[in-house]
Coordinates of C-alpha atoms (C1' of nucleotides) in Angstrom, one line a residue:
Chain D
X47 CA 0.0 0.0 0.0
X48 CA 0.9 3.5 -0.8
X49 CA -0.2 4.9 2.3
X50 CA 0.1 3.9 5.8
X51 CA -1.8 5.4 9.1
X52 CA 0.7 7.6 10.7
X53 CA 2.8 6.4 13.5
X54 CA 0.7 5.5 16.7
X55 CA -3.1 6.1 14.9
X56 CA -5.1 3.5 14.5
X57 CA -8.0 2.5 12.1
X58 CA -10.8 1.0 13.5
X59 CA -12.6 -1.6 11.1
X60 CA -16.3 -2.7 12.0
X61 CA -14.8 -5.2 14.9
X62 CA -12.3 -2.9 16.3
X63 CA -15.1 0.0 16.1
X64 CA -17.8 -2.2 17.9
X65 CA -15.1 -3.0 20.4
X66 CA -14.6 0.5 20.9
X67 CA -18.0 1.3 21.0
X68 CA -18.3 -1.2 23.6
X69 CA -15.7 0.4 26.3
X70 CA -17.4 3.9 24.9
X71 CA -20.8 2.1 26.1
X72 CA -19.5 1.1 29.6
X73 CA -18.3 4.5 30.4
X74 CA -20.9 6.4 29.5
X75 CA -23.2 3.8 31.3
X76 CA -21.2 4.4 34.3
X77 CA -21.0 8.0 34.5
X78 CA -25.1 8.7 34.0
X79 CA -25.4 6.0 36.3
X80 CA -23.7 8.8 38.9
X81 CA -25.7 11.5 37.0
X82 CA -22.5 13.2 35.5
X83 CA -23.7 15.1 32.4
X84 CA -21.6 15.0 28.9
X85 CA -19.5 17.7 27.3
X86 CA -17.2 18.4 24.5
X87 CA -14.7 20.7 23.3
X88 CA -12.9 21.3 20.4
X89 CA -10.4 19.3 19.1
X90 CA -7.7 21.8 17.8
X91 CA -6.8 24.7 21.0
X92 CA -4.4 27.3 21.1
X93 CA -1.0 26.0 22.0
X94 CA -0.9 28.9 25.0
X95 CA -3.9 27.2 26.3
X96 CA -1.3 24.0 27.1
X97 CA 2.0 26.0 27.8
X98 CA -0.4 28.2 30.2
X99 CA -1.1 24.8 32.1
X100 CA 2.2 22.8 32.1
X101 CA 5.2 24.6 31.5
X102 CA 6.9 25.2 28.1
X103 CA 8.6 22.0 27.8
X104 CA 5.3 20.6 26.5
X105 CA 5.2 22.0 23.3
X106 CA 7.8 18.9 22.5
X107 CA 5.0 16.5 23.0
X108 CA 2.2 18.0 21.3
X109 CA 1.2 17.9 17.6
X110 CA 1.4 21.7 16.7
X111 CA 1.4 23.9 14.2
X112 CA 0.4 27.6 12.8
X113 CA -2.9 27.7 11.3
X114 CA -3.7 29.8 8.0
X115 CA -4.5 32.6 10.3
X116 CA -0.8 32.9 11.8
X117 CA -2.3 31.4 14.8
X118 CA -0.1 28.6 17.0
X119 CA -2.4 25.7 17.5
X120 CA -2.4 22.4 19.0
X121 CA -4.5 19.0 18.8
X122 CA -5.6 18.7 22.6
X123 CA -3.3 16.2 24.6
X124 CA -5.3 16.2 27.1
X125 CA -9.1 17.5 28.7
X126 CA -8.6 19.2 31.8
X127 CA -7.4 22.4 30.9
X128 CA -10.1 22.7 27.9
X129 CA -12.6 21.8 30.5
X130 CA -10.8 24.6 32.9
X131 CA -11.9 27.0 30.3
X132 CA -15.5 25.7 30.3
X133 CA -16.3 25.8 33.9
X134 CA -14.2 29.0 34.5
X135 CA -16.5 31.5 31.8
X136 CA -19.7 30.1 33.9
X137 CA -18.6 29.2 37.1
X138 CA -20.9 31.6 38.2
X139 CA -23.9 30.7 37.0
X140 CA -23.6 26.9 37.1
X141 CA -25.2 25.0 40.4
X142 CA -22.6 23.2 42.3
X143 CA -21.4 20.6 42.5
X144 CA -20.9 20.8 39.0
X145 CA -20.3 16.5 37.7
X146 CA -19.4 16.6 34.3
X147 CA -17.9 13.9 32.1
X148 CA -16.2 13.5 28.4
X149 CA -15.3 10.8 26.2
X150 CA -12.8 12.1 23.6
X151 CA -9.6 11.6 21.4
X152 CA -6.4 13.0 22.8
X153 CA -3.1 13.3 20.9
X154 CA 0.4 13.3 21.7
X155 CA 3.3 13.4 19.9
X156 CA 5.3 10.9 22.1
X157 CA 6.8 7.5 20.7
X158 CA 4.3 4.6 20.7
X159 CA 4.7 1.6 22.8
X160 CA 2.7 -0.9 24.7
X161 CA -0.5 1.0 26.4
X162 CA 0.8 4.5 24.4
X163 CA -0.4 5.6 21.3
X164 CA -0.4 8.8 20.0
X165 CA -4.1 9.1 19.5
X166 CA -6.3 7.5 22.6
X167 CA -9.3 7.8 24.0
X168 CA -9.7 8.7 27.1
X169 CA -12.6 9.2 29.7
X170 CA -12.1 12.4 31.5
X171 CA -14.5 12.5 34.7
X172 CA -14.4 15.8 36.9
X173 CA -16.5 17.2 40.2
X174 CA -15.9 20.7 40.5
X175 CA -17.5 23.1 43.3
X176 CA -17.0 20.8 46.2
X177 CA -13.9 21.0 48.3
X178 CA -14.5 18.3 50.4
X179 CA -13.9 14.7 50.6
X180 CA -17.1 13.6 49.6
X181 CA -15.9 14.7 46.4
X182 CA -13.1 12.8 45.9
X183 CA -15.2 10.0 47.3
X184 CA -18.0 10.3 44.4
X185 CA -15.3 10.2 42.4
X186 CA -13.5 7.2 43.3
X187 CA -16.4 5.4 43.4
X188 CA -17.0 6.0 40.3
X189 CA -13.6 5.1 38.3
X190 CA -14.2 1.9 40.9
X191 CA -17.1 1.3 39.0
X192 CA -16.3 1.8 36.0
X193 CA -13.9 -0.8 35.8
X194 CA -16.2 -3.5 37.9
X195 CA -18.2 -2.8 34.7
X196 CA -15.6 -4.5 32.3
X197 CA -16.4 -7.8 34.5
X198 CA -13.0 -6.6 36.6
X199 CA -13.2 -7.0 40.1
X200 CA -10.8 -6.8 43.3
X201 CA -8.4 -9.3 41.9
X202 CA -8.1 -7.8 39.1
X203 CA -7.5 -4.0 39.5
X204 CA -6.4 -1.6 43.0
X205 CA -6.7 2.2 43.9
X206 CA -3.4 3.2 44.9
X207 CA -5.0 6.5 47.4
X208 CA -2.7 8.9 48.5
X209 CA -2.3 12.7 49.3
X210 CA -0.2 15.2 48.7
X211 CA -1.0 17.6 51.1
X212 CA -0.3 15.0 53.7
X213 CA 2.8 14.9 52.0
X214 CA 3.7 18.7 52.6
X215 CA 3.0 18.3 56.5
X216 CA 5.3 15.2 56.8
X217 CA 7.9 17.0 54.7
X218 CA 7.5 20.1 56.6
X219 CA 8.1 18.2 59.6
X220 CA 11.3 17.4 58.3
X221 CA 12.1 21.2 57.7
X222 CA 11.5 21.4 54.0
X223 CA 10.4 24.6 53.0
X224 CA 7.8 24.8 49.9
X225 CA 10.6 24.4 47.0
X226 CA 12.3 21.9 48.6
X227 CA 9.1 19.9 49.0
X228 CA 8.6 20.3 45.2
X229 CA 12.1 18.9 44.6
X230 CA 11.7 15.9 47.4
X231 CA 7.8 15.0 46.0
X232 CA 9.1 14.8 42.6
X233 CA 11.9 12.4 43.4
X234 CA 9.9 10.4 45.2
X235 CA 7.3 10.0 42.0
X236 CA 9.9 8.1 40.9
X237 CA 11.2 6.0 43.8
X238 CA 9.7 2.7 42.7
X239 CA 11.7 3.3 39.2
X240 CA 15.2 4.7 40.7
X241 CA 18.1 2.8 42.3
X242 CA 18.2 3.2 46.2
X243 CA 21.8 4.6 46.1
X244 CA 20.7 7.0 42.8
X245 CA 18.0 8.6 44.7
X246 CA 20.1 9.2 48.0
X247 CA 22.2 10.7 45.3
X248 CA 19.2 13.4 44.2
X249 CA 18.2 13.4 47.5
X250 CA 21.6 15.0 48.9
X251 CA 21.6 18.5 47.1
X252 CA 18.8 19.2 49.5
X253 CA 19.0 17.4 52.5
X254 CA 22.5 17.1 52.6
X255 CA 24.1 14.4 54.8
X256 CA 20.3 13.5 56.4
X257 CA 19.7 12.0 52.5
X258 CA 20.1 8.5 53.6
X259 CA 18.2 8.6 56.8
X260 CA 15.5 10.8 55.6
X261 CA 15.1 8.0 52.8
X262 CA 14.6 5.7 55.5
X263 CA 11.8 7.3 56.9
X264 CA 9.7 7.8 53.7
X265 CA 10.1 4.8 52.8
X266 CA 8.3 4.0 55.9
X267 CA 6.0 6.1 55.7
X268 CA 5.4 4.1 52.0
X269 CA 5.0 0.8 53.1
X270 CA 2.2 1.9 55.1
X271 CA -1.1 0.2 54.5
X272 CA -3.6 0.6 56.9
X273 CA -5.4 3.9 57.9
X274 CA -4.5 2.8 61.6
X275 CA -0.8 2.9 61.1
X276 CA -1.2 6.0 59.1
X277 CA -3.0 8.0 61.9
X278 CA -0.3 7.0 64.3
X279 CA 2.1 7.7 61.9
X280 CA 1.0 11.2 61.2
X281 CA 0.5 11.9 65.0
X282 CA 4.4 10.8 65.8
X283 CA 5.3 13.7 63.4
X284 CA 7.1 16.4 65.3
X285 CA 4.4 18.9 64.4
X286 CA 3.4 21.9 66.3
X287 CA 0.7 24.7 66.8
X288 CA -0.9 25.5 63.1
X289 CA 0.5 22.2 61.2
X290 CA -0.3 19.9 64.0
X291 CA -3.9 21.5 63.8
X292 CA -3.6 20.8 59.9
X293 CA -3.0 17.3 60.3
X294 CA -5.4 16.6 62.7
X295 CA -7.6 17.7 60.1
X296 CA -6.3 16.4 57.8
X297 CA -6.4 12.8 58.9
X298 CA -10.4 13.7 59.7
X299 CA -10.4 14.1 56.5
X300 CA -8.9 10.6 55.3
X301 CA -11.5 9.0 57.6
X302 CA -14.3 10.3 56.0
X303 CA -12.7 9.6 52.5
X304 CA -12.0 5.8 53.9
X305 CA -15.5 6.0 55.4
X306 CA -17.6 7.1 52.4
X307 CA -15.6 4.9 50.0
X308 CA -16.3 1.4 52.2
X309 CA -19.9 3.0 52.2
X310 CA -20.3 2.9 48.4
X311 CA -18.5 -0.6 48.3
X312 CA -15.0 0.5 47.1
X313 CA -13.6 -0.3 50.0
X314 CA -12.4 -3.3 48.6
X315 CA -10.4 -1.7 45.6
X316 CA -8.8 1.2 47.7
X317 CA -5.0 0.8 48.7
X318 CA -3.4 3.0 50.9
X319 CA -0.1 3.7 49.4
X320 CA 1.7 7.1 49.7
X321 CA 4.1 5.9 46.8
X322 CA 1.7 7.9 44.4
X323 CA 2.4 11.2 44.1
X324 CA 1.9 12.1 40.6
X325 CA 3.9 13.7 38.6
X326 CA 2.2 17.1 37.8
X327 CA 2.2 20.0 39.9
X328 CA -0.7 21.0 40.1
X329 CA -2.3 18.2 42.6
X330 CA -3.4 19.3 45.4
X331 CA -4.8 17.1 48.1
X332 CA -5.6 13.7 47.7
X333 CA -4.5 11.6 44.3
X334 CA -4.4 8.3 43.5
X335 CA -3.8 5.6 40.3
X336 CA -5.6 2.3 39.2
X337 CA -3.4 0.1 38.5
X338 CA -3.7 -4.1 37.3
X339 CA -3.6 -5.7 40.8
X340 CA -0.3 -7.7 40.1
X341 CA 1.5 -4.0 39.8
X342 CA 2.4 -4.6 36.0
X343 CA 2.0 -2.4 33.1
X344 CA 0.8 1.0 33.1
X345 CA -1.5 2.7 34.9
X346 CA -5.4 2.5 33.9
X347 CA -6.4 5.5 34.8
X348 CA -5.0 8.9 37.4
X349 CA -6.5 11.9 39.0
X350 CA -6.6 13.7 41.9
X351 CA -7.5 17.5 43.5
X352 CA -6.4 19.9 41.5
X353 CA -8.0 23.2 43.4
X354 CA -5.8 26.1 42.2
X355 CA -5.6 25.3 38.5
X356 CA -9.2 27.1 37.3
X357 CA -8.2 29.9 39.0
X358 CA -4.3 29.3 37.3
X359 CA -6.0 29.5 33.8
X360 CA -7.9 32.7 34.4
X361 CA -11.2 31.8 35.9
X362 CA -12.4 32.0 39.7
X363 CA -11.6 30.5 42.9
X364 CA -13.1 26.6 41.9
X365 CA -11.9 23.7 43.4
X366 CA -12.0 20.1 41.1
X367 CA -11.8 16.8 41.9
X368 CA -11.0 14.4 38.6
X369 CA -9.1 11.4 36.7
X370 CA -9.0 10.1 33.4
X371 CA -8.6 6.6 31.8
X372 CA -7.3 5.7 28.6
X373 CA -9.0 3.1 26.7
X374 CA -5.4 1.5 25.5
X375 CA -4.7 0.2 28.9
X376 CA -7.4 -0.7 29.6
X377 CA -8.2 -2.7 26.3
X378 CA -4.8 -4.4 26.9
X379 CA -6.0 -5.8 30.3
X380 CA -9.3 -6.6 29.7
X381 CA -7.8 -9.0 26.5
X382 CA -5.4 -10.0 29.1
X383 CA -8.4 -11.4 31.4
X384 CA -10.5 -12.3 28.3
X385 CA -13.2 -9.6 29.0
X386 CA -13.5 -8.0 25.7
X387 CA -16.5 -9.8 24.1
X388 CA -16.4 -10.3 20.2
X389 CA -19.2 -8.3 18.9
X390 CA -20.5 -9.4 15.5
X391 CA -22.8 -7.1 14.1
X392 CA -25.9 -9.0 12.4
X393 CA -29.4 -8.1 10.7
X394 CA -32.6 -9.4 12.7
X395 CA -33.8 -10.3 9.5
X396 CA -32.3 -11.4 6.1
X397 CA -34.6 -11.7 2.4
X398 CA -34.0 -14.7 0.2
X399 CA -35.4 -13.4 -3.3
X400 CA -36.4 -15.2 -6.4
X401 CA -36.8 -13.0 -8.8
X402 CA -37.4 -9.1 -9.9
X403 CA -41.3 -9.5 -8.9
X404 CA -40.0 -11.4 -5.1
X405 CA -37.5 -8.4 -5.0
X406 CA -40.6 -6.0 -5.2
X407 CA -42.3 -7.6 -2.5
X408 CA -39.1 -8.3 0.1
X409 CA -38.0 -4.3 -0.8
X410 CA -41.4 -3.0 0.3
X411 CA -42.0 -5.4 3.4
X412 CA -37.9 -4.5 4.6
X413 CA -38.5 -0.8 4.2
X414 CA -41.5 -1.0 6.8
X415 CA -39.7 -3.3 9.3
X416 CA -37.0 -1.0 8.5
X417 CA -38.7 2.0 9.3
X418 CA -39.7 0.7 13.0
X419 CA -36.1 0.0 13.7
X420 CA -35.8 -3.5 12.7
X421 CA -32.8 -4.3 10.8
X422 CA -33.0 -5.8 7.7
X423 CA -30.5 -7.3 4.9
X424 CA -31.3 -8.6 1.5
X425 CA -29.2 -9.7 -1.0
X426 CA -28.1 -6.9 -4.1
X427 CA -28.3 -8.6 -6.6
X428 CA -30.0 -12.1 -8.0
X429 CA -28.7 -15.5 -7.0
X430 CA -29.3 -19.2 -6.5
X431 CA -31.4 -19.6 -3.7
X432 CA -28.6 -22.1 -2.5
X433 CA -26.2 -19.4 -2.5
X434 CA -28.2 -16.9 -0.4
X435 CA -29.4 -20.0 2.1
X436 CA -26.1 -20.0 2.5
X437 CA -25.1 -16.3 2.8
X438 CA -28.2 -15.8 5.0
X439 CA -26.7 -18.4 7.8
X440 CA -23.0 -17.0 7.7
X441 CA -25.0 -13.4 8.0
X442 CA -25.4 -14.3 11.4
X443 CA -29.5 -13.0 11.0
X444 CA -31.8 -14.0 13.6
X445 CA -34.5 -15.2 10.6
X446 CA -35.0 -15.5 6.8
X447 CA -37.7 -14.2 5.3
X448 CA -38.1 -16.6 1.8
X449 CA -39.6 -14.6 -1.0
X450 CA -40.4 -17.3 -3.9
X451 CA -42.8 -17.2 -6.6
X452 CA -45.0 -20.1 -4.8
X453 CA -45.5 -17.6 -1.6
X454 CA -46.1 -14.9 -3.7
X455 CA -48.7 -15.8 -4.9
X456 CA -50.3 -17.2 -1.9
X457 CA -49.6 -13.5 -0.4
X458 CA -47.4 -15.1 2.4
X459 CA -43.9 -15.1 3.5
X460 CA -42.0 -18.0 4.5
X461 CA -40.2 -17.4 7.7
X462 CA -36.9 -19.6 8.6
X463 CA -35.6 -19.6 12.4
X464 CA -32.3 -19.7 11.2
X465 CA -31.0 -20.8 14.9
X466 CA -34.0 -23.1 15.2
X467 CA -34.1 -24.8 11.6
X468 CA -37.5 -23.9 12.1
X469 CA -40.5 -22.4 9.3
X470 CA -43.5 -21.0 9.1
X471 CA -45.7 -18.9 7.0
X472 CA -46.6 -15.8 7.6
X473 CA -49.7 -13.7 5.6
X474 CA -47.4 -10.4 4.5
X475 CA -50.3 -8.4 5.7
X476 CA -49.4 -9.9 9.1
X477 CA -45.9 -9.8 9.3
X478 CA -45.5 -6.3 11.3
X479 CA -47.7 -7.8 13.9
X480 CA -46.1 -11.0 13.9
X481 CA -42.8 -9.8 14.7
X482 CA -42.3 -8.6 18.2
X483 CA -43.6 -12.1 18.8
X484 CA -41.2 -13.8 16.9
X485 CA -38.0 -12.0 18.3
X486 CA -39.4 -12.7 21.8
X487 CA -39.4 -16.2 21.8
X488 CA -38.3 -17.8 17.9
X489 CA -40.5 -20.0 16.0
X490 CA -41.7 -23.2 17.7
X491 CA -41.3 -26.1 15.2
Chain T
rG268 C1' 15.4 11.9 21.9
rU269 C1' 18.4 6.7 23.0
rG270 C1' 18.8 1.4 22.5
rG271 C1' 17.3 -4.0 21.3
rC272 C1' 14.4 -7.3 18.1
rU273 C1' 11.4 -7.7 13.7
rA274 C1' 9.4 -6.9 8.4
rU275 C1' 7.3 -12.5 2.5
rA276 C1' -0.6 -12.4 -0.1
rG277 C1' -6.1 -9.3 3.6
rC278 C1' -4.5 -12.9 8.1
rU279 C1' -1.1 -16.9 10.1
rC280 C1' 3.3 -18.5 8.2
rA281 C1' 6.9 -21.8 4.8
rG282 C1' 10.8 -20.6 1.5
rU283 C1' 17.4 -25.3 2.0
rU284 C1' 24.7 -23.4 1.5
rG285 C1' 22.4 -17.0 -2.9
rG286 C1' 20.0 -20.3 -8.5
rU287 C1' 14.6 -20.7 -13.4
rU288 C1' 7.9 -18.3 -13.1
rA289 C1' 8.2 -17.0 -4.5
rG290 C1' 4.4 -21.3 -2.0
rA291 C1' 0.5 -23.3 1.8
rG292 C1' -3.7 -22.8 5.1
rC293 C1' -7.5 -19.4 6.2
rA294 C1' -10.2 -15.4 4.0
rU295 C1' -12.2 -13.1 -0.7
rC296 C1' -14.6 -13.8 -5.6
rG297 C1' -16.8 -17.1 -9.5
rG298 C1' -18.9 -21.9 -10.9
rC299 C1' -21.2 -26.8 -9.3
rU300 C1' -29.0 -26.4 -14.0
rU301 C1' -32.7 -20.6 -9.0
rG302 C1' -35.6 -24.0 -2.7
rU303 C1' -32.5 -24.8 2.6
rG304 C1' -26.9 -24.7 7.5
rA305 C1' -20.7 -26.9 9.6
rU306 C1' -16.5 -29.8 7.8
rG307 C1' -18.6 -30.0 0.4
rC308 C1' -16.4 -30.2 -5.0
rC309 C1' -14.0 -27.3 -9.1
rG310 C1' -11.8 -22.8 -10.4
rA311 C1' -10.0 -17.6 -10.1
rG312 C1' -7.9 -13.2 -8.3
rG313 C1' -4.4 -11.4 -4.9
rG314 C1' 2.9 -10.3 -3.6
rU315 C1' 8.0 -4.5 -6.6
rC316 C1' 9.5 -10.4 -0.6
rG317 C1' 8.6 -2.7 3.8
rC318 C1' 11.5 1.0 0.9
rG319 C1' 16.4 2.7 -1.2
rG320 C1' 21.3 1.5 -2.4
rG321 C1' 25.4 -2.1 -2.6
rU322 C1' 28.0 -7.0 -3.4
rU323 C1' 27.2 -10.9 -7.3
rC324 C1' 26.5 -13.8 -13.7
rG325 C1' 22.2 -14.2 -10.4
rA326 C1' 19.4 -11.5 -4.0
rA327 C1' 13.2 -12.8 -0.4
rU328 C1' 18.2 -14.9 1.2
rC329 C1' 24.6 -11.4 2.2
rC330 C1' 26.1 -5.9 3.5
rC331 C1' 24.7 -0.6 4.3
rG332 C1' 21.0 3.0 4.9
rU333 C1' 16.0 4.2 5.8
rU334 C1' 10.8 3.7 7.2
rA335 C1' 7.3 1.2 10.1
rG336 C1' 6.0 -2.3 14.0
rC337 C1' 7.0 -4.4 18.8
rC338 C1' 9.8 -3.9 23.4
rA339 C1' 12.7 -1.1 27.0
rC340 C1' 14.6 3.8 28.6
rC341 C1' 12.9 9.2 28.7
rC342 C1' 8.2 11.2 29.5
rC343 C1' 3.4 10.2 31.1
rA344 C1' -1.2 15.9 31.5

RNA sequence: GUGGCUAUAGCUCAGUUGGUUAGAGCAUCGGCUUGUGAUGCCGAGGGUCGCGGGUUCGAAUCCCGUUAGCCACCCCA
């Protein structure tokens, strides 16, 4: 072939596309189901709209360019800051909570590999309004959910929970100050990847000789996996006056997060596990990652608080709760655990025609199922009636509906079960009737 | 951006130490006298052997480059 699909696109043939439409199906199931209300946005943003949110490096990953009009432009990488945009020009006038969901193509210009392509889809899921836990509780719930929906259940998948302002109180009580915290939360993001020695190593330029021991500790405070050892864990901390009131609080809120999750049966899926930081700055409070239960491959889907960034993209004071999930992963693991069903499209009914007069007859009686919503197949053009017996069975249709000269003239159609092997005959004039009847329970022989 | 492996028909793959016109199964299309289901029978189409260059009398096969795919790193909104 002359031409290919670009690097990291895919094409979606009817099987791929019903497969797709199937995880589309579940997630959109899911998300009414917790009365979140669909949106959209366009496609193509201005690039500042992306540099505005994460930093100028990002241009590297994004496919952009200058449109006719001189303007710089990108395809969206991502929701959020879109959606930012959205809720910021009506913040006012929209009733809180605000629970609004998306199912849309992102694009990145990064290099494809297992669970990353450069064109996903990915369900974006966002509360804004609320600051408190229940919030992030809803949430959770939900992405827990969403994945029981795909037949995937405790074995199968885990919420890694964590937060990151608890994270700022324990590294304040180490003496960090607000950069170095930034520094420390982004090496540990990527403790589980880094050699011990390596990350005593980037450790050092801001803790000095206290690297190593100061390692030690948080990765104690990581192994924790109970709330009780948490609480006493957080209580130890050599805290005092306004951050000792803050993590009192702080932990109050944890148990009503624990609380409200058990509540709405996600107890089960929720991990306590302070290795999750995330990468991105702009979390603020709790976050958390699904992951495969066995730990491997990427993660299914992230989110988190992120309460200043509305206001960081020029609308008002707004806190948000949200995650995403890519369908790539997700796809992968669900093959994995043989929960993607083969979908094969098929007609309800399929017409075996005679002749030119038959073919009058089978067109008129399929444009009146077809126009209740039944669907119908005949064959284009004129064969042996041993050919389209045969065609009609590898269709996959529920019946055939025989159109021969013989009926015809009788004013009747013959009707085949083809699961059954059954017939029957069936007075044309009767036929609309006939059918709810005969897709409820077949033909009896 | 860096590295490893791979590339033959729509799909899954054969193809010997370099040797004539590159094969099979599945799939597709047509036929087996226009009336009934899998595994039927006969036949057909379909390949610049990823692409470009080199070595050779001769390259799917050996060498170099390149592109794409997969995998790992980087990154992961």
């Amino acid at each position: 072939m002359q031409f290919e699909t670009l690097p990291g696109f895919r094409e979606f043939y009817p099987e791929a596309c019903a497969r797709r439409n199937h995880v589309f199906g579940r997630w959109r199931q899911v998300a009414r189901a917790f009365n979140f209300l669909e949106y959209d946005a366009p496609v193509l943003e201005p690039l500042e709209l992306y540099i505005e949110k994460s930093g100028e490096e990002i241009v590297s990953q994004l496919f952009n360019f200058e449109d006719r009009g001189g303007r710089a432009v990108a395809l969206r990488p991502e929701m959020t800051p879109s959606l930012a945009r959205l809720i910021g020009a009506k913040a006012n006038s929209l009733k809180r909570p605000v629970k609004w969901f998306n199912i849309g193509e992102h694009y990145r210009y990064e290099r494809p590999q297992k669970g990353r392509l450069r064109a996903f889809y990915q369900f974006n899921v966002d509360i804004f309004g609320e600051q408190g836990p229940t919030a992030d509780a809803e949430l959770i719930a939900l992405l827990c959910q969403a994945l029981q929906a795909f037949g995937l259940s405790a074995g199968d998948f885990k919420v890694r929970l964590s937060d990151r302002d608890l994270w700022l109180l324990m590294l304040a009580a180490e003496g960090l100050d607000e950069a170095g915290s930034a520094t420390v939360l982004g090496i540990i993001d990527k403790l589980e990847r880094t050699d011990r020695a390596k990350t005593i190593e980037k450790l050092a330029p801001v803790l000095g000789e206290q690297a190593e021991a100061f390692l030690g500790r948080i990765e104690e405070a990581i192994a924790i996996r109970d709330f009780d050892r948490l609480r006493a864990y957080i209580e130890n901390l050599p805290l005092e006056g306004d951050l000792a009131a803050q993590a009192k609080a702080r932990m109050e809120d944890w148990a009503q997060l624990l609380r409200n999750l058990k509540a709405a049966g996600a107890g089960d899926f929720i991990q306590i596990d302070l290795g999750i930081v995330r990468g991105l700055a702009y979390y603020t409070g709790f976050v958390f990652e699904a992951f495969e239960a066995s730990g491997a491959g990427r993660a299914l889907a992230g989110g988190g608080r992120y309460d200043a960034l509305v206001k960081k993209l020029g609308g008002p004071d707004m806190p948000a709760v949200g995650f995403a999930m890519g369908d790539v992963t997700l796809v992968d693991l669900l093959e994995s655990k043989s929960l993607m069903p083969e979908y094969m499209q098929r007609p309800e009914f399929i017409a075996i025609i005679g002749g030119e007069d038959e073919r009058d007859a089978a067109l008129a009686d399929a444009a009146q199922l077809r126009a209740l919503g039944y669907q119908v197949e005949y064959p284009l053009k004129n064969q042996g009636f041993g050919k389209q017996f045969k065609a009609a069975n590898q269709s996959g249709a529920r019946f055939a509906l025989i159109y021969g000269s013989e009926e015809l003239e009788r004013g009747v159609v013959k009707v085949r079960d083809l699961t059954a092997g059954t017939e029957a005959e069936i007075a044309r004039d009767q036929l609309l009737q006939q059918v709810p009847a005969l897709l409820e329970s077949g033909l009896e022989s």
